[in-house]
DNA sequence: GGCAAACACGAGAGATCGCTCGCGTTTCAC
DNA sequence: GTGAAACGCGAGCGATCTCTCGTGTTTGCC
């Protein structure tokens, strides 16, 4: 129950079943509008219209526009944790890296395909204040999880290297996700495979010689 | 009383030296504001204030807000072509892939570090209409160039595969750029190296067996 | 039935932003 | 010098957006 009460001035209202239904309805409408226009360009009136209610009704349930996105993000995050929480759990080092990468990618791609608004909310540099914080929190959570996964294969690497590798993995995943979402059907599947390939090839050398993290290139940097 | 010309062609005004100076000044101010707030959130009044002129003066030189970003993008693109145009030219297949990747990454990273507004303008999903077109045009240009570079090493691969690989490379570069720009000094250098590693390891297997593009994993693809 | 609270409405207040307009100043060709 | 055009200003218009408010309706509890 994601009921929030600010210190002091706003006490929690007792919602009726009708209210809960309206909230769900409004969040669904907001997801649709955010998907097509992005957060900043989405007007609260448009969200209310999409939900088939008046602007006043919307503000009966959300104190402001930001709260809509926050609540939507919270529910999305909760569902992600519930459904795919173990996707990045550390695995037995005996597990082939290829399988671990493939499974993790498949799960996350599936989630993002089912909830396109997640990508819209998490990818916009236009989102203000608190949403950015949530974004950063999620990012950090994912990086930590990936670090754990990498540690399964590289128990003795320096922390800084593992963090960098995890950040790079997450960045590659985001880039791949964008490509996957931009294509359909067979081509989409091909991009999923391409993303797996990229991640696998990036990580595979690390599993072979745990002591030599970054093979320094012979050539000095060009001017 | 001179007649208003509103439709059709707007004849170019004869600019004085003072005007050219103002334009440069306004574009510089716009770059600063776009960098800190993004395009949509940047107000024309803020740009004018940053440049130390009045809003009316700004509109002496630009018909609307979009034109400012367009002109800024055009000049950036021009400078990029002039300075780094050959960064992605096809290379002698004898060139080590590691060198080719390293040189290309170094050049583009340098450009983006020198012009942070480039990243801000090209990375915002908030930018409207014509800027998105320019973004897509640049994206397509880069993909085509990368395709050419990949063809240097893979003369006989199917077009679709090369395109996918090029898109993936560009995505990885964008992701890496974001990480590079988010860090400073030594850590930044480490991320540059990490990006090079990722790209190199992704592309390296393709240069060995030109006939087997994607090693199919044991698991069947999910829908 | 009676009542209080939750729900619903929609006009519009208040704020912001892109952009204009009238008018004064500077520059330049002649 | 003189006139025309470029330059410069800043109040404010019109459009848009977030959020409020007064009022009326529905719901749940006694």
PDB file of N, CA and C in Angstrom, chain B residues 141-208:
ATOM      1  N   UNK B 141      23.885   9.031 -41.108  1.00  0.00           N
ATOM      2  CA  UNK B 141      25.206   9.285 -41.667  1.00  0.00           C
ATOM      3  C   UNK B 141      26.261   8.469 -40.944  1.00  0.00           C
ATOM      4  N   UNK B 142      26.194   8.512 -39.612  1.00  0.00           N
ATOM      5  CA  UNK B 142      27.197   7.791 -38.837  1.00  0.00           C
ATOM      6  C   UNK B 142      27.095   6.292 -39.073  1.00  0.00           C
ATOM      7  N   UNK B 143      25.855   5.781 -39.104  1.00  0.00           N
ATOM      8  CA  UNK B 143      25.689   4.346 -39.329  1.00  0.00           C
ATOM      9  C   UNK B 143      26.295   3.953 -40.669  1.00  0.00           C
ATOM     10  N   UNK B 144      26.023   4.766 -41.685  1.00  0.00           N
ATOM     11  CA  UNK B 144      26.565   4.458 -43.009  1.00  0.00           C
ATOM     12  C   UNK B 144      28.091   4.439 -42.989  1.00  0.00           C
ATOM     13  N   UNK B 145      28.663   5.439 -42.290  1.00  0.00           N
ATOM     14  CA  UNK B 145      30.121   5.474 -42.195  1.00  0.00           C
ATOM     15  C   UNK B 145      30.664   4.234 -41.496  1.00  0.00           C
ATOM     16  N   UNK B 146      30.003   3.873 -40.394  1.00  0.00           N
ATOM     17  CA  UNK B 146      30.470   2.698 -39.654  1.00  0.00           C
ATOM     18  C   UNK B 146      30.317   1.450 -40.505  1.00  0.00           C
ATOM     19  N   UNK B 147      29.224   1.398 -41.262  1.00  0.00           N
ATOM     20  CA  UNK B 147      29.057   0.256 -42.166  1.00  0.00           C
ATOM     21  C   UNK B 147      30.250   0.164 -43.111  1.00  0.00           C
ATOM     22  N   UNK B 148      30.666   1.322 -43.636  1.00  0.00           N
ATOM     23  CA  UNK B 148      31.815   1.327 -44.535  1.00  0.00           C
ATOM     24  C   UNK B 148      33.057   0.798 -43.847  1.00  0.00           C
ATOM     25  N   UNK B 149      33.229   1.246 -42.607  1.00  0.00           N
ATOM     26  CA  UNK B 149      34.400   0.800 -41.862  1.00  0.00           C
ATOM     27  C   UNK B 149      34.353  -0.710 -41.625  1.00  0.00           C
ATOM     28  N   UNK B 150      33.164  -1.208 -41.288  1.00  0.00           N
ATOM     29  CA  UNK B 150      33.037  -2.642 -41.041  1.00  0.00           C
ATOM     30  C   UNK B 150      33.283  -3.432 -42.324  1.00  0.00           C
ATOM     31  N   UNK B 151      32.820  -2.855 -43.430  1.00  0.00           N
ATOM     32  CA  UNK B 151      33.016  -3.531 -44.714  1.00  0.00           C
ATOM     33  C   UNK B 151      34.505  -3.687 -45.039  1.00  0.00           C
ATOM     34  N   UNK B 152      35.310  -2.774 -44.506  1.00  0.00           N
ATOM     35  CA  UNK B 152      36.754  -2.911 -44.737  1.00  0.00           C
ATOM     36  C   UNK B 152      37.253  -4.245 -44.205  1.00  0.00           C
ATOM     37  N   UNK B 153      36.615  -4.685 -43.133  1.00  0.00           N
ATOM     38  CA  UNK B 153      37.075  -5.930 -42.520  1.00  0.00           C
ATOM     39  C   UNK B 153      36.222  -7.126 -42.925  1.00  0.00           C
ATOM     40  N   UNK B 154      35.016  -6.882 -43.362  1.00  0.00           N
ATOM     41  CA  UNK B 154      34.071  -7.957 -43.673  1.00  0.00           C
ATOM     42  C   UNK B 154      33.468  -7.750 -45.054  1.00  0.00           C
ATOM     43  N   UNK B 155      34.230  -7.973 -46.091  1.00  0.00           N
ATOM     44  CA  UNK B 155      33.732  -7.615 -47.429  1.00  0.00           C
ATOM     45  C   UNK B 155      32.510  -8.416 -47.871  1.00  0.00           C
ATOM     46  N   UNK B 156      32.302  -9.597 -47.295  1.00  0.00           N
ATOM     47  CA  UNK B 156      31.288 -10.489 -47.865  1.00  0.00           C
ATOM     48  C   UNK B 156      30.069 -10.730 -46.977  1.00  0.00           C
ATOM     49  N   UNK B 157      29.906  -9.933 -45.925  1.00  0.00           N
ATOM     50  CA  UNK B 157      28.765 -10.156 -45.028  1.00  0.00           C
ATOM     51  C   UNK B 157      27.482  -9.594 -45.642  1.00  0.00           C
ATOM     52  N   UNK B 158      26.338 -10.172 -45.274  1.00  0.00           N
ATOM     53  CA  UNK B 158      25.051  -9.644 -45.764  1.00  0.00           C
ATOM     54  C   UNK B 158      24.834  -8.215 -45.262  1.00  0.00           C
ATOM     55  N   UNK B 159      24.148  -7.424 -46.078  1.00  0.00           N
ATOM     56  CA  UNK B 159      23.897  -6.033 -45.723  1.00  0.00           C
ATOM     57  C   UNK B 159      23.210  -5.900 -44.363  1.00  0.00           C
ATOM     58  N   UNK B 160      22.202  -6.728 -44.143  1.00  0.00           N
ATOM     59  CA  UNK B 160      21.420  -6.613 -42.905  1.00  0.00           C
ATOM     60  C   UNK B 160      22.310  -6.800 -41.683  1.00  0.00           C
ATOM     61  N   UNK B 161      23.213  -7.773 -41.768  1.00  0.00           N
ATOM     62  CA  UNK B 161      24.105  -8.023 -40.634  1.00  0.00           C
ATOM     63  C   UNK B 161      25.019  -6.833 -40.385  1.00  0.00           C
ATOM     64  N   UNK B 162      25.551  -6.279 -41.466  1.00  0.00           N
ATOM     65  CA  UNK B 162      26.459  -5.147 -41.314  1.00  0.00           C
ATOM     66  C   UNK B 162      25.726  -3.964 -40.695  1.00  0.00           C
ATOM     67  N   UNK B 163      24.505  -3.719 -41.168  1.00  0.00           N
ATOM     68  CA  UNK B 163      23.723  -2.616 -40.609  1.00  0.00           C
ATOM     69  C   UNK B 163      23.477  -2.823 -39.122  1.00  0.00           C
ATOM     70  N   UNK B 164      23.077  -4.017 -38.759  1.00  0.00           N
ATOM     71  CA  UNK B 164      22.831  -4.299 -37.341  1.00  0.00           C
ATOM     72  C   UNK B 164      24.082  -4.081 -36.511  1.00  0.00           C
ATOM     73  N   UNK B 165      25.189  -4.581 -37.030  1.00  0.00           N
ATOM     74  CA  UNK B 165      26.438  -4.415 -36.295  1.00  0.00           C
ATOM     75  C   UNK B 165      26.791  -2.937 -36.138  1.00  0.00           C
ATOM     76  N   UNK B 166      26.592  -2.190 -37.220  1.00  0.00           N
ATOM     77  CA  UNK B 166      26.899  -0.760 -37.156  1.00  0.00           C
ATOM     78  C   UNK B 166      25.992  -0.054 -36.141  1.00  0.00           C
ATOM     79  N   UNK B 167      24.712  -0.374 -36.155  1.00  0.00           N
ATOM     80  CA  UNK B 167      23.779   0.238 -35.200  1.00  0.00           C
ATOM     81  C   UNK B 167      24.208  -0.088 -33.770  1.00  0.00           C
ATOM     82  N   UNK B 168      24.597  -1.341 -33.573  1.00  0.00           N
ATOM     83  CA  UNK B 168      25.018  -1.748 -32.236  1.00  0.00           C
ATOM     84  C   UNK B 168      26.279  -0.986 -31.828  1.00  0.00           C
ATOM     85  N   UNK B 169      27.192  -0.818 -32.743  1.00  0.00           N
ATOM     86  CA  UNK B 169      28.422  -0.075 -32.438  1.00  0.00           C
ATOM     87  C   UNK B 169      28.085   1.355 -32.034  1.00  0.00           C
ATOM     88  N   UNK B 170      27.228   1.994 -32.801  1.00  0.00           N
ATOM     89  CA  UNK B 170      26.885   3.372 -32.497  1.00  0.00           C
ATOM     90  C   UNK B 170      26.185   3.459 -31.134  1.00  0.00           C
ATOM     91  N   UNK B 171      25.302   2.513 -30.880  1.00  0.00           N
ATOM     92  CA  UNK B 171      24.632   2.482 -29.571  1.00  0.00           C
ATOM     93  C   UNK B 171      25.638   2.322 -28.450  1.00  0.00           C
ATOM     94  N   UNK B 172      26.586   1.409 -28.635  1.00  0.00           N
ATOM     95  CA  UNK B 172      27.607   1.205 -27.607  1.00  0.00           C
ATOM     96  C   UNK B 172      28.418   2.472 -27.422  1.00  0.00           C
ATOM     97  N   UNK B 173      28.720   3.151 -28.535  1.00  0.00           N
ATOM     98  CA  UNK B 173      29.482   4.386 -28.414  1.00  0.00           C
ATOM     99  C   UNK B 173      28.711   5.427 -27.620  1.00  0.00           C
ATOM    100  N   UNK B 174      27.417   5.575 -27.927  1.00  0.00           N
ATOM    101  CA  UNK B 174      26.612   6.559 -27.198  1.00  0.00           C
ATOM    102  C   UNK B 174      26.569   6.243 -25.702  1.00  0.00           C
ATOM    103  N   UNK B 175      26.386   4.962 -25.406  1.00  0.00           N
ATOM    104  CA  UNK B 175      26.354   4.558 -23.997  1.00  0.00           C
ATOM    105  C   UNK B 175      27.697   4.864 -23.333  1.00  0.00           C
ATOM    106  N   UNK B 176      28.770   4.541 -24.027  1.00  0.00           N
ATOM    107  CA  UNK B 176      30.092   4.806 -23.474  1.00  0.00           C
ATOM    108  C   UNK B 176      30.334   6.290 -23.304  1.00  0.00           C
ATOM    109  N   UNK B 177      29.891   7.071 -24.273  1.00  0.00           N
ATOM    110  CA  UNK B 177      30.072   8.524 -24.192  1.00  0.00           C
ATOM    111  C   UNK B 177      29.400   9.079 -22.943  1.00  0.00           C
ATOM    112  N   UNK B 178      28.199   8.581 -22.681  1.00  0.00           N
ATOM    113  CA  UNK B 178      27.490   9.042 -21.492  1.00  0.00           C
ATOM    114  C   UNK B 178      28.307   8.753 -20.237  1.00  0.00           C
ATOM    115  N   UNK B 179      28.885   7.565 -20.170  1.00  0.00           N
ATOM    116  CA  UNK B 179      29.698   7.211 -19.008  1.00  0.00           C
ATOM    117  C   UNK B 179      30.958   8.066 -18.950  1.00  0.00           C
ATOM    118  N   UNK B 180      31.557   8.295 -20.098  1.00  0.00           N
ATOM    119  CA  UNK B 180      32.787   9.100 -20.132  1.00  0.00           C
ATOM    120  C   UNK B 180      32.503  10.511 -19.637  1.00  0.00           C
ATOM    121  N   UNK B 181      31.411  11.100 -20.146  1.00  0.00           N
ATOM    122  CA  UNK B 181      31.092  12.477 -19.762  1.00  0.00           C
ATOM    123  C   UNK B 181      30.699  12.577 -18.292  1.00  0.00           C
ATOM    124  N   UNK B 182      30.273  11.447 -17.724  1.00  0.00           N
ATOM    125  CA  UNK B 182      29.829  11.481 -16.329  1.00  0.00           C
ATOM    126  C   UNK B 182      30.991  11.360 -15.353  1.00  0.00           C
ATOM    127  N   UNK B 183      32.180  11.167 -15.854  1.00  0.00           N
ATOM    128  CA  UNK B 183      33.329  11.008 -14.965  1.00  0.00           C
ATOM    129  C   UNK B 183      34.427  11.996 -15.318  1.00  0.00           C
ATOM    130  N   UNK B 184      35.405  12.067 -14.449  1.00  0.00           N
ATOM    131  CA  UNK B 184      36.457  13.070 -14.609  1.00  0.00           C
ATOM    132  C   UNK B 184      37.831  12.421 -14.583  1.00  0.00           C
ATOM    133  N   UNK B 185      38.741  13.111 -15.228  1.00  0.00           N
ATOM    134  CA  UNK B 185      40.165  12.795 -15.089  1.00  0.00           C
ATOM    135  C   UNK B 185      40.506  11.337 -15.347  1.00  0.00           C
ATOM    136  N   UNK B 186      41.126  10.702 -14.354  1.00  0.00           N
ATOM    137  CA  UNK B 186      41.634   9.352 -14.545  1.00  0.00           C
ATOM    138  C   UNK B 186      40.505   8.373 -14.834  1.00  0.00           C
ATOM    139  N   UNK B 187      39.420   8.502 -14.046  1.00  0.00           N
ATOM    140  CA  UNK B 187      38.289   7.603 -14.238  1.00  0.00           C
ATOM    141  C   UNK B 187      37.714   7.762 -15.641  1.00  0.00           C
ATOM    142  N   UNK B 188      37.703   8.991 -16.115  1.00  0.00           N
ATOM    143  CA  UNK B 188      37.223   9.220 -17.480  1.00  0.00           C
ATOM    144  C   UNK B 188      38.077   8.461 -18.473  1.00  0.00           C
ATOM    145  N   UNK B 189      39.383   8.541 -18.308  1.00  0.00           N
ATOM    146  CA  UNK B 189      40.275   7.810 -19.199  1.00  0.00           C
ATOM    147  C   UNK B 189      40.021   6.310 -19.143  1.00  0.00           C
ATOM    148  N   UNK B 190      39.771   5.814 -17.935  1.00  0.00           N
ATOM    149  CA  UNK B 190      39.507   4.384 -17.783  1.00  0.00           C
ATOM    150  C   UNK B 190      38.248   3.985 -18.545  1.00  0.00           C
ATOM    151  N   UNK B 191      37.242   4.860 -18.513  1.00  0.00           N
ATOM    152  CA  UNK B 191      36.008   4.544 -19.233  1.00  0.00           C
ATOM    153  C   UNK B 191      36.223   4.593 -20.744  1.00  0.00           C
ATOM    154  N   UNK B 192      37.066   5.526 -21.189  1.00  0.00           N
ATOM    155  CA  UNK B 192      37.385   5.558 -22.620  1.00  0.00           C
ATOM    156  C   UNK B 192      37.994   4.217 -23.031  1.00  0.00           C
ATOM    157  N   UNK B 193      38.938   3.751 -22.224  1.00  0.00           N
ATOM    158  CA  UNK B 193      39.577   2.477 -22.525  1.00  0.00           C
ATOM    159  C   UNK B 193      38.563   1.337 -22.495  1.00  0.00           C
ATOM    160  N   UNK B 194      37.655   1.404 -21.517  1.00  0.00           N
ATOM    161  CA  UNK B 194      36.646   0.349 -21.392  1.00  0.00           C
ATOM    162  C   UNK B 194      35.747   0.323 -22.628  1.00  0.00           C
ATOM    163  N   UNK B 195      35.393   1.516 -23.115  1.00  0.00           N
ATOM    164  CA  UNK B 195      34.570   1.586 -24.329  1.00  0.00           C
ATOM    165  C   UNK B 195      35.310   0.990 -25.514  1.00  0.00           C
ATOM    166  N   UNK B 196      36.596   1.320 -25.624  1.00  0.00           N
ATOM    167  CA  UNK B 196      37.389   0.741 -26.719  1.00  0.00           C
ATOM    168  C   UNK B 196      37.415  -0.782 -26.606  1.00  0.00           C
ATOM    169  N   UNK B 197      37.622  -1.260 -25.383  1.00  0.00           N
ATOM    170  CA  UNK B 197      37.638  -2.708 -25.179  1.00  0.00           C
ATOM    171  C   UNK B 197      36.335  -3.340 -25.646  1.00  0.00           C
ATOM    172  N   UNK B 198      35.234  -2.739 -25.221  1.00  0.00           N
ATOM    173  CA  UNK B 198      33.930  -3.313 -25.552  1.00  0.00           C
ATOM    174  C   UNK B 198      33.750  -3.380 -27.069  1.00  0.00           C
ATOM    175  N   UNK B 199      34.062  -2.279 -27.745  1.00  0.00           N
ATOM    176  CA  UNK B 199      33.878  -2.248 -29.195  1.00  0.00           C
ATOM    177  C   UNK B 199      34.820  -3.241 -29.878  1.00  0.00           C
ATOM    178  N   UNK B 200      36.057  -3.258 -29.395  1.00  0.00           N
ATOM    179  CA  UNK B 200      37.026  -4.157 -30.018  1.00  0.00           C
ATOM    180  C   UNK B 200      36.606  -5.613 -29.853  1.00  0.00           C
ATOM    181  N   UNK B 201      36.227  -5.967 -28.635  1.00  0.00           N
ATOM    182  CA  UNK B 201      35.857  -7.375 -28.403  1.00  0.00           C
ATOM    183  C   UNK B 201      34.590  -7.747 -29.167  1.00  0.00           C
ATOM    184  N   UNK B 202      33.714  -6.732 -29.344  1.00  0.00           N
ATOM    185  CA  UNK B 202      32.483  -7.008 -30.091  1.00  0.00           C
ATOM    186  C   UNK B 202      32.798  -7.275 -31.557  1.00  0.00           C
ATOM    187  N   UNK B 203      33.731  -6.508 -32.098  1.00  0.00           N
ATOM    188  CA  UNK B 203      33.997  -6.597 -33.535  1.00  0.00           C
ATOM    189  C   UNK B 203      35.054  -7.640 -33.886  1.00  0.00           C
ATOM    190  N   UNK B 204      35.933  -7.911 -32.943  1.00  0.00           N
ATOM    191  CA  UNK B 204      37.092  -8.743 -33.269  1.00  0.00           C
ATOM    192  C   UNK B 204      36.731 -10.116 -33.839  1.00  0.00           C
ATOM    193  N   UNK B 205      35.761 -10.830 -33.249  1.00  0.00           N
ATOM    194  CA  UNK B 205      35.444 -12.158 -33.789  1.00  0.00           C
ATOM    195  C   UNK B 205      35.002 -12.113 -35.242  1.00  0.00           C
ATOM    196  N   UNK B 206      34.413 -10.985 -35.663  1.00  0.00           N
ATOM    197  CA  UNK B 206      33.925 -10.900 -37.029  1.00  0.00           C
ATOM    198  C   UNK B 206      35.066 -10.875 -38.036  1.00  0.00           C
ATOM    199  N   UNK B 207      36.220 -10.414 -37.600  1.00  0.00           N
ATOM    200  CA  UNK B 207      37.335 -10.290 -38.538  1.00  0.00           C
ATOM    201  C   UNK B 207      38.044 -11.618 -38.750  1.00  0.00           C
ATOM    202  N   UNK B 208      37.701 -12.595 -37.905  1.00  0.00           N
ATOM    203  CA  UNK B 208      38.430 -13.867 -38.008  1.00  0.00           C
ATOM    204  C   UNK B 208      37.766 -14.823 -38.979  1.00  0.00           C
TER     205      UNK B 208
END
